[in-house]
Amino acid sequence: MNKFIFVSGGVCSSLGKGVSASSLGALLEGRGLNVCMVKCDPYINVNAGTMSPYQHGEVYVTDDGAETDLDLGNYARFTSAPLSRANSITTGQVYDAVIRKEREGRYLGRCVQVIPHITDEIKSRITAAAKEDPDTDVVIVEIGGTVGDIESIPFLEAARQMIHECGRSNALSVHLTLIPEVGGGELKTKPTQHSVQAMQEMGIQPDILICRAPAMLDGATRRKIAQFCNVDTEAVFTSYNIDTTIYEIPLIFFDQKLDQVVLRKMGVESRHADLDGWYSMMKHLKSQQGTVRIGIVGKYMELHDAYKSVYEALFHAGLDNGVRVELVKIDSTPLEDAAGVKNTLDSLNVNGILVPGGFGQQGINGMTNAARWARENKIPYFGICLGMQVMVIDWARHVLGWEDADSSEFNQDTRHPVISLLEDQQEVKNYGGTMRLGKCGSVAEPGTLILAAYGEAHIFERHRHRYEFTNTYRKEMSEAGLKLSAFTPDGALVECIEWPDHPWGLGVQFHPEFKSKPTAAHPLFRDFIAAAKKKNEA
Ligand code: GLN
């Protein structure tokens, strides 16, 4: 039988519930257990695919093409738990499924209600996710939102039922709260007490509390929290503020014996802990020397979460190259004209430019100009999805001299639609889940940067886009020097392009950022940062 751990949050949002759940997953994996990670999201969108990055940060894509919440990216970076559409459950999916069944008459005339029909659907989805891998030992279920929110009640109720049905040693509640500091540095436990009371009102007694606090809680504070909240003192943990990296959190929890307490409460015999990968990652962090400055030119710059996996992958690549990566966030809109490009990019002193993915016309010409600037000034450049498409537009406009060249996403009337829709995308009307999504194969050509990075020709990466390199321009583009360096296995689509006579200029149609880990940087990010480092040293 699987063991379940339900991770909930109280007091306020943004306490790092996803990172805490992921860190716990990492610790349990370190103890040799197979972990399954599930995210329950209380929003009514069927998935995150239709949400603007401003609303909800990045959309994380799984191999099977699910457009999920960015917390799945944390799970992927901290653990090796397999992730698919089964691991992301939203209110939208749950109601959609229940309403479909009701229309099919499958409830046999009964009145369909939140309890038991919605909660049953949630429970069966959690159980189904656990069964995706027959070797799963522990299922960590993160419940989005904050206890007390109307939206998350059905998920907490499903958790309550599962804890009751499985028995306390098979299902635990881990609750994350905030210990604020007020006045002259006094730590306040009252919000935590109230948050635990809100859990108890839902019928759930937390077994373990993780308290987000400015500094490590002392014994007296932990005892006080334990006493008021009905938990053991040894089960009160601190997630204190750190200035290193979120990847230190598994080690911070390990030092406090979080995994030991969890194993004991679940009746799993203690095993040797292997956290070598995490310790060596911290060693790499401490031995980094120097800094490279990477300009990220995009349009969702105010919100760190919008390009989360890209930023994390750059950090991983810095660890691998022994150099700190400083992110210089550049809004593409002011780069639309030549003066803007010069004023901004010439003075920023960046060692590399990265243009990430995106949708819609705003800021496109600025991104195209940034690509041109990097090409002409021989600054390492990495284009991801839209970032590759703007490389193509730049090449057509400024090397081939087709001034009106564009993607048909932005200009339907251009005479040179160098990026365009595939035929099977032309009739698509529905926005959810209709792009080219998920894992696809590519084959790298000999003598290319992409082949050098991966060290093998056959590559598997994830996609999330509608538009493609227009095949009718292949000949003219490559005769003008642009290298078409990887294709789909059937040769039908261009997957990677590279600039000639340039230190490192590469664009990919897929999203490599989703597969990078702190303990294993993605090869393209690694080589991009290596090129930027070289540029800096030169
Ligand atoms: N908007 C572009 C497309 O749909 C690029 C998408 C992306 O960068 N993810 O093809």
XYZ file of C-alpha atoms and ligand atoms in Angstrom:
548
model
C 0.000 0.000 0.000
C 1.194 3.523 -0.788
C 1.808 6.049 1.931
C 0.389 9.536 1.445
C 1.679 12.886 2.672
C -0.626 15.872 2.235
C 1.168 19.219 2.218
C -1.047 22.221 2.932
C -0.348 25.847 3.711
C -1.738 28.439 6.052
C -1.572 32.132 7.018
C -0.667 33.397 3.549
C 0.545 32.306 0.158
C 4.124 32.268 -1.183
C 5.611 30.531 1.866
C 7.409 28.032 -0.339
C 4.994 25.137 -0.132
C 6.121 23.754 -3.488
C 9.778 23.924 -2.504
C 9.026 22.349 0.885
C 7.058 19.500 -0.690
C 9.839 19.021 -3.255
C 12.539 19.099 -0.570
C 10.693 16.456 1.415
C 10.491 14.394 -1.796
C 14.248 14.801 -2.276
C 14.925 13.634 1.295
C 12.703 10.575 0.949
C 14.385 9.704 -2.346
C 17.683 10.092 -0.511
C 16.396 7.365 1.823
C 15.822 5.083 -1.153
C 12.050 5.509 -1.432
C 10.198 5.975 -4.714
C 8.270 9.187 -4.569
C 5.255 10.353 -6.564
C 4.512 14.089 -6.537
C 0.990 15.424 -7.091
C -0.212 19.040 -7.240
C -3.850 19.928 -6.548
C -4.749 23.367 -7.861
C -7.989 24.975 -6.756
C -8.454 27.116 -9.893
C -11.232 26.374 -12.367
C -9.031 26.475 -15.460
C -8.713 22.888 -16.699
C -4.973 23.451 -16.772
C -2.504 26.317 -16.627
C -2.198 26.420 -20.443
C -4.636 29.251 -21.000
C -3.379 31.423 -18.151
C -1.180 34.439 -18.768
C 2.280 34.239 -17.212
C 1.348 37.474 -15.404
C -1.467 35.621 -13.655
C 0.198 32.441 -12.686
C 3.839 32.393 -13.765
C 5.267 29.913 -16.195
C 3.385 27.000 -17.695
C 5.378 23.833 -17.035
C 5.114 21.169 -19.753
C 5.467 17.428 -19.125
C 6.665 14.760 -21.579
C 3.083 13.770 -22.339
C 2.243 17.364 -23.201
C 0.294 18.453 -20.125
C 0.393 22.213 -19.502
C 0.736 22.323 -15.765
C 1.401 24.507 -12.785
C 4.971 25.688 -12.266
C 5.241 23.670 -9.054
C 5.700 20.590 -11.212
C 8.929 22.241 -12.351
C 10.073 22.292 -8.719
C 9.225 18.608 -8.396
C 11.258 17.886 -11.547
C 14.269 19.852 -10.297
C 14.313 18.425 -6.773
C 13.251 14.827 -7.373
C 13.331 12.160 -10.038
C 9.617 11.429 -9.602
C 8.000 10.730 -12.991
C 5.620 13.536 -14.023
C 2.736 13.386 -16.445
C -0.734 14.871 -16.760
C -1.829 12.561 -13.942
C 0.294 14.550 -11.485
C -1.544 17.825 -11.897
C -5.139 17.950 -10.656
C -7.248 21.097 -10.948
C -10.764 21.977 -9.841
C -11.512 22.504 -13.543
C -10.541 18.915 -14.437
C -12.427 17.471 -11.499
C -15.688 19.287 -12.245
C -15.287 18.659 -15.979
C -15.018 14.903 -15.341
C -17.911 14.809 -12.880
C -20.205 16.835 -15.149
C -19.381 14.583 -18.118
C -20.234 11.503 -16.061
C -23.457 13.121 -14.906
C -24.448 13.859 -18.533
C -23.677 10.253 -19.433
C -26.103 9.170 -16.727
C -23.408 7.386 -14.782
C -24.623 8.567 -11.387
C -27.809 6.519 -11.868
C -30.244 9.262 -11.055
C -28.548 10.391 -7.859
C -28.196 14.040 -6.903
C -24.555 14.876 -7.731
C -22.828 16.771 -4.914
C -19.468 18.120 -3.762
C -19.357 15.367 -1.122
C -19.093 12.567 -2.134
C -18.907 12.980 -5.924
C -16.364 15.777 -6.267
C -14.258 14.464 -3.378
C -14.422 10.910 -4.797
C -13.183 12.212 -8.129
C -10.276 13.980 -6.381
C -9.406 10.845 -4.400
C -9.522 8.613 -7.441
C -7.253 11.005 -9.345
C -4.710 11.045 -6.497
C -4.778 7.244 -6.343
C -4.482 6.987 -10.128
C -1.407 9.255 -10.099
C 0.160 6.995 -7.465
C -0.500 3.946 -9.661
C 1.206 5.414 -12.751
C 4.425 3.939 -11.381
C 3.887 0.525 -9.762
C 6.976 1.033 -7.578
C 5.686 4.177 -5.835
C 6.269 4.081 -2.071
C 5.190 7.556 -0.993
C 2.801 10.004 -2.645
C 3.339 13.642 -1.720
C 0.207 15.644 -2.493
C 0.584 19.408 -2.415
C -2.694 21.243 -1.956
C -2.600 24.677 -3.552
C -4.018 27.755 -1.867
C -4.251 28.615 1.816
C -6.412 26.865 4.393
C -9.556 28.954 4.842
C -9.916 29.649 1.098
C -13.288 28.589 -0.250
C -11.649 27.074 -3.329
C -9.447 24.539 -1.585
C -12.128 23.069 0.701
C -12.966 20.050 -1.531
C -9.265 19.124 -1.767
C -8.780 19.369 2.002
C -11.950 17.351 2.531
C -10.628 14.668 0.155
C -7.361 14.666 2.137
C -9.296 14.330 5.408
C -11.172 11.321 4.047
C -7.996 9.682 2.756
C -6.193 10.201 6.067
C -9.157 8.624 7.846
C -9.437 5.731 5.369
C -5.719 4.949 5.170
C -5.015 5.294 8.882
C -2.625 7.746 10.471
C 0.544 5.753 9.853
C -0.240 5.609 6.133
C -1.255 9.213 5.594
C 0.286 12.308 7.150
C -0.589 15.959 7.149
C 2.307 18.375 6.799
C 1.230 21.983 7.286
C 3.277 25.034 6.375
C 2.751 28.284 8.251
C 4.351 31.663 8.823
C 5.993 32.898 12.021
C 6.168 36.654 11.494
C 8.487 39.000 13.295
C 6.908 42.110 14.810
C 8.179 45.079 16.749
C 11.667 44.569 18.038
C 12.311 41.217 16.462
C 9.700 39.289 18.429
C 8.541 36.085 16.713
C 4.768 35.557 16.807
C 3.190 32.103 16.900
C -0.471 33.183 16.938
C -1.044 33.058 13.141
C 0.288 29.491 13.219
C -2.096 28.552 16.028
C -5.025 30.011 14.055
C -3.953 28.288 10.896
C -3.787 24.920 12.655
C -7.221 25.618 14.151
C -8.517 26.182 10.611
C -7.091 22.770 9.656
C -8.720 21.174 12.699
C -12.055 22.723 11.693
C -11.625 20.882 8.397
C -11.152 17.695 10.421
C -7.418 17.444 9.822
C -4.911 17.397 12.667
C -1.497 18.272 11.193
C 1.222 15.765 12.141
C 4.104 17.976 11.149
C 4.466 21.747 11.016
C 6.987 23.550 8.865
C 7.245 27.124 10.088
C 8.533 29.747 7.726
C 10.497 32.153 9.934
C 13.242 34.752 9.637
C 15.614 32.528 11.635
C 15.781 29.072 13.226
C 13.119 28.754 15.947
C 14.470 28.081 19.435
C 13.353 25.194 21.640
C 10.956 27.290 23.725
C 9.106 28.600 20.657
C 8.869 25.109 19.183
C 7.517 23.740 22.464
C 4.951 26.526 22.621
C 3.793 25.859 19.044
C 3.653 22.111 19.749
C 1.555 22.633 22.860
C -0.981 24.935 21.217
C -1.227 22.948 18.006
C -1.371 19.338 19.263
C 1.826 18.306 17.500
C 5.030 16.796 18.890
C 7.825 19.290 19.574
C 10.141 17.145 17.423
C 7.630 17.608 14.574
C 7.935 21.412 14.494
C 10.470 22.419 11.838
C 11.806 25.753 10.674
C 12.137 26.854 7.097
C 14.259 29.914 7.827
C 15.300 32.612 5.374
C 18.490 31.829 3.503
C 20.580 33.831 1.086
C 22.182 30.895 -0.729
C 19.734 28.963 -2.880
C 16.419 27.141 -2.515
C 18.367 23.962 -3.280
C 19.886 24.143 0.190
C 16.470 23.553 1.752
C 16.586 19.716 1.563
C 19.820 19.879 3.589
C 18.336 22.371 6.064
C 15.399 20.013 6.644
C 17.754 17.047 6.837
C 19.756 18.727 9.608
C 16.515 19.091 11.549
C 15.692 15.386 10.929
C 12.490 16.023 8.972
C 12.891 12.788 7.020
C 13.519 10.752 10.158
C 10.378 12.094 11.823
C 8.322 11.429 8.678
C 9.660 7.853 8.381
C 9.008 7.166 12.058
C 5.443 8.489 11.879
C 4.776 6.373 8.813
C 6.303 3.288 10.379
C 8.978 2.954 7.701
C 12.205 1.568 9.062
C 15.069 4.017 8.937
C 17.505 3.587 6.069
C 20.840 5.095 5.176
C 20.476 8.626 3.789
C 22.343 9.404 0.584
C 22.380 13.129 -0.109
C 25.779 13.285 -1.800
C 24.376 15.009 -4.887
C 22.973 17.839 -2.744
C 26.151 18.257 -0.714
C 28.315 18.375 -3.811
C 25.958 20.912 -5.395
C 26.451 23.180 -2.345
C 30.200 22.717 -2.652
C 30.015 23.848 -6.291
C 28.017 26.880 -5.207
C 30.597 27.883 -2.616
C 33.486 27.480 -5.041
C 32.023 29.630 -7.829
C 34.445 32.272 -9.033
C 33.523 35.408 -10.932
C 30.232 36.416 -12.512
C 28.793 36.362 -15.999
C 25.998 38.757 -16.862
C 23.195 37.294 -18.947
C 20.626 39.611 -20.500
C 17.176 38.029 -20.682
C 15.155 39.871 -23.282
C 11.466 39.167 -22.917
C 8.176 40.761 -22.133
C 7.165 39.339 -18.762
C 10.139 40.785 -16.917
C 8.475 42.121 -13.746
C 7.399 38.688 -12.634
C 10.204 36.327 -11.692
C 7.940 33.285 -12.010
C 7.104 33.910 -15.667
C 10.432 32.465 -16.852
C 11.074 30.356 -13.771
C 12.555 27.242 -15.392
C 14.800 29.379 -17.623
C 16.204 31.252 -14.621
C 16.714 28.016 -12.701
C 18.443 26.373 -15.677
C 20.832 29.357 -15.932
C 21.624 28.957 -12.242
C 22.320 25.231 -12.752
C 24.601 26.050 -15.691
C 26.492 28.510 -13.472
C 27.064 25.755 -10.914
C 28.381 23.485 -13.653
C 30.726 26.175 -15.006
C 31.964 27.353 -11.610
C 30.710 30.882 -12.212
C 27.876 32.977 -10.779
C 25.181 33.935 -13.300
C 23.764 37.396 -12.854
C 20.381 37.856 -14.540
C 19.936 41.189 -16.286
C 16.232 41.438 -17.052
C 15.590 43.513 -20.142
C 12.113 44.514 -21.289
C 12.037 44.078 -25.065
C 9.586 46.897 -25.805
C 12.115 49.779 -25.590
C 14.407 47.865 -27.986
C 11.986 48.319 -30.884
C 14.102 51.044 -32.487
C 17.807 51.224 -33.238
C 18.456 53.961 -30.664
C 16.764 51.909 -27.946
C 18.929 48.898 -28.755
C 22.105 50.935 -28.707
C 21.279 52.849 -25.531
C 20.224 49.763 -23.675
C 22.342 46.863 -24.858
C 25.633 48.674 -25.489
C 25.752 49.982 -21.939
C 24.649 46.877 -20.032
C 27.891 45.007 -20.470
C 26.251 41.595 -20.805
C 28.256 38.482 -21.711
C 25.309 36.674 -23.255
C 21.729 37.231 -24.425
C 18.869 34.800 -23.948
C 15.471 35.296 -25.559
C 12.919 32.936 -23.981
C 9.526 31.727 -25.185
C 6.450 33.884 -25.500
C 3.245 34.631 -27.326
C 1.746 37.667 -29.042
C 3.073 40.633 -30.946
C 4.158 42.910 -28.091
C 7.912 43.445 -27.914
C 8.705 41.125 -30.841
C 10.684 43.667 -32.836
C 12.695 44.419 -29.716
C 13.572 40.736 -29.336
C 14.470 40.553 -33.047
C 16.752 43.570 -32.626
C 18.355 42.002 -29.561
C 19.109 38.873 -31.603
C 20.616 41.040 -34.346
C 22.725 42.944 -31.804
C 24.078 39.682 -30.340
C 24.783 38.305 -33.825
C 26.599 41.399 -35.056
C 28.521 41.990 -31.840
C 29.434 38.308 -31.500
C 27.829 37.992 -28.087
C 26.744 34.439 -27.161
C 23.027 34.067 -27.829
C 20.524 31.419 -26.824
C 17.035 31.513 -28.341
C 14.300 29.347 -26.927
C 11.156 28.753 -28.991
C 10.081 32.364 -29.713
C 13.767 33.208 -29.161
C 14.633 30.955 -32.103
C 11.825 32.385 -34.220
C 13.157 35.941 -33.781
C 16.600 34.713 -34.913
C 14.932 33.550 -38.137
C 13.119 36.873 -38.544
C 16.389 38.785 -37.976
C 18.216 36.648 -40.524
C 15.501 37.220 -43.127
C 15.251 40.962 -42.489
C 18.861 41.924 -41.991
C 20.923 39.313 -43.849
C 18.588 38.471 -46.736
C 17.200 42.016 -46.807
C 13.515 41.038 -46.687
C 12.378 43.987 -44.643
C 8.829 42.792 -44.134
C 9.824 39.264 -43.056
C 7.870 38.150 -40.011
C 6.072 35.315 -38.313
C 2.501 34.949 -39.509
C 1.610 35.028 -35.791
C 2.404 38.761 -35.863
C 1.791 39.766 -39.464
C -0.667 37.814 -41.589
C 0.018 39.915 -44.688
C 3.790 39.711 -44.903
C 5.234 38.582 -48.234
C 7.886 36.650 -46.283
C 6.205 34.566 -43.548
C 9.463 32.906 -42.475
C 7.705 31.464 -39.415
C 4.215 30.129 -40.030
C 1.483 27.742 -38.975
C 1.600 24.090 -39.870
C -1.378 23.056 -41.947
C -2.885 21.003 -39.141
C -2.835 24.093 -36.884
C -4.690 26.343 -39.307
C -8.190 25.229 -38.384
C -7.621 25.108 -34.623
C -10.133 27.233 -32.720
C -9.841 25.949 -29.155
C -6.995 27.406 -27.112
C -6.482 24.713 -24.462
C -4.063 21.877 -25.279
C -4.045 22.377 -29.044
C -0.424 23.403 -29.635
C 2.455 21.126 -30.545
C 2.965 19.915 -27.004
C 5.243 17.587 -25.099
C 8.098 15.249 -25.886
C 9.324 15.045 -29.493
C 12.496 13.667 -31.004
C 15.075 15.649 -32.999
C 18.228 14.627 -34.802
C 21.304 16.865 -34.689
C 23.439 17.371 -37.792
C 27.188 16.643 -37.732
C 29.583 19.474 -36.919
C 27.057 21.584 -34.986
C 26.964 23.237 -31.571
C 23.879 21.260 -30.651
C 25.566 17.938 -31.377
C 28.624 19.036 -29.383
C 26.373 19.936 -26.438
C 24.372 16.706 -26.261
C 27.182 14.428 -27.385
C 24.649 12.379 -29.331
C 22.522 12.988 -32.389
C 19.180 11.719 -31.076
C 17.589 14.234 -28.743
C 14.270 14.265 -26.898
C 12.880 17.574 -25.700
C 9.505 19.135 -24.943
C 7.588 21.509 -27.159
C 4.922 24.147 -26.604
C 4.253 26.256 -29.660
C 2.006 26.619 -32.663
C 4.316 28.181 -35.259
C 7.307 26.620 -37.079
C 10.209 27.521 -39.346
C 8.643 27.783 -42.834
C 10.128 24.991 -44.926
C 9.882 26.826 -48.245
C 12.587 29.237 -46.988
C 15.065 26.524 -45.966
C 17.128 26.849 -49.133
C 17.481 30.640 -49.215
C 18.143 30.853 -45.488
C 20.885 28.261 -45.524
C 22.439 29.532 -48.747
C 22.834 32.838 -46.923
C 24.773 30.963 -44.216
C 22.229 30.148 -41.525
C 22.900 26.617 -40.243
C 19.858 24.396 -39.916
C 21.359 22.118 -37.296
C 18.613 19.748 -36.132
C 15.401 18.379 -37.607
C 12.566 16.131 -36.524
C 13.492 12.471 -37.278
C 11.326 12.540 -40.446
C 13.120 15.708 -41.572
C 9.825 17.586 -41.762
C 10.495 20.340 -39.237
C 13.483 22.510 -38.334
C 14.278 22.144 -34.643
C 17.526 24.090 -34.231
C 19.409 26.842 -36.047
C 22.885 28.264 -35.546
C 24.751 31.367 -36.691
C 27.922 30.986 -38.736
C 31.112 32.847 -37.692
C 29.867 33.440 -34.212
C 31.154 32.273 -30.806
C 27.849 30.624 -29.807
C 24.557 31.583 -31.415
C 21.879 28.926 -31.277
C 18.109 28.758 -31.231
C 15.890 25.774 -30.516
C 12.206 25.344 -31.241
C 11.769 23.286 -28.069
C 12.050 24.106 -24.354
C 15.231 22.634 -22.859
C 14.750 24.558 -19.587
C 12.177 22.039 -18.341
C 14.763 19.277 -18.049
C 17.606 21.053 -16.254
C 18.445 20.078 -12.675
C 20.703 21.622 -10.025
C 22.604 18.349 -9.893
C 22.685 17.973 -13.716
C 22.705 21.192 -15.746
C 21.127 21.009 -19.187
C 23.851 20.667 -21.874
C 22.644 23.644 -23.949
C 22.476 25.966 -20.933
C 25.852 24.616 -19.802
C 27.486 25.397 -23.155
C 25.787 28.795 -23.446
C 27.156 29.846 -20.047
C 30.568 28.382 -20.950
C 30.580 30.610 -24.062
C 29.492 33.642 -22.018
C 32.249 32.931 -19.501
C 34.798 32.790 -22.288
C 33.485 36.068 -23.686
C 33.818 37.652 -20.258
C 37.369 36.432 -19.845
C 38.373 37.638 -23.293
N 4.362 32.103 -30.063
C 5.236 31.143 -30.663
C 4.484 29.943 -31.207
O 3.368 29.700 -30.847
C 6.306 30.697 -29.689
C 5.788 29.930 -28.529
C 6.784 29.777 -27.428
O 7.785 30.483 -27.368
N 6.539 28.878 -26.504
O 5.017 29.213 -32.013
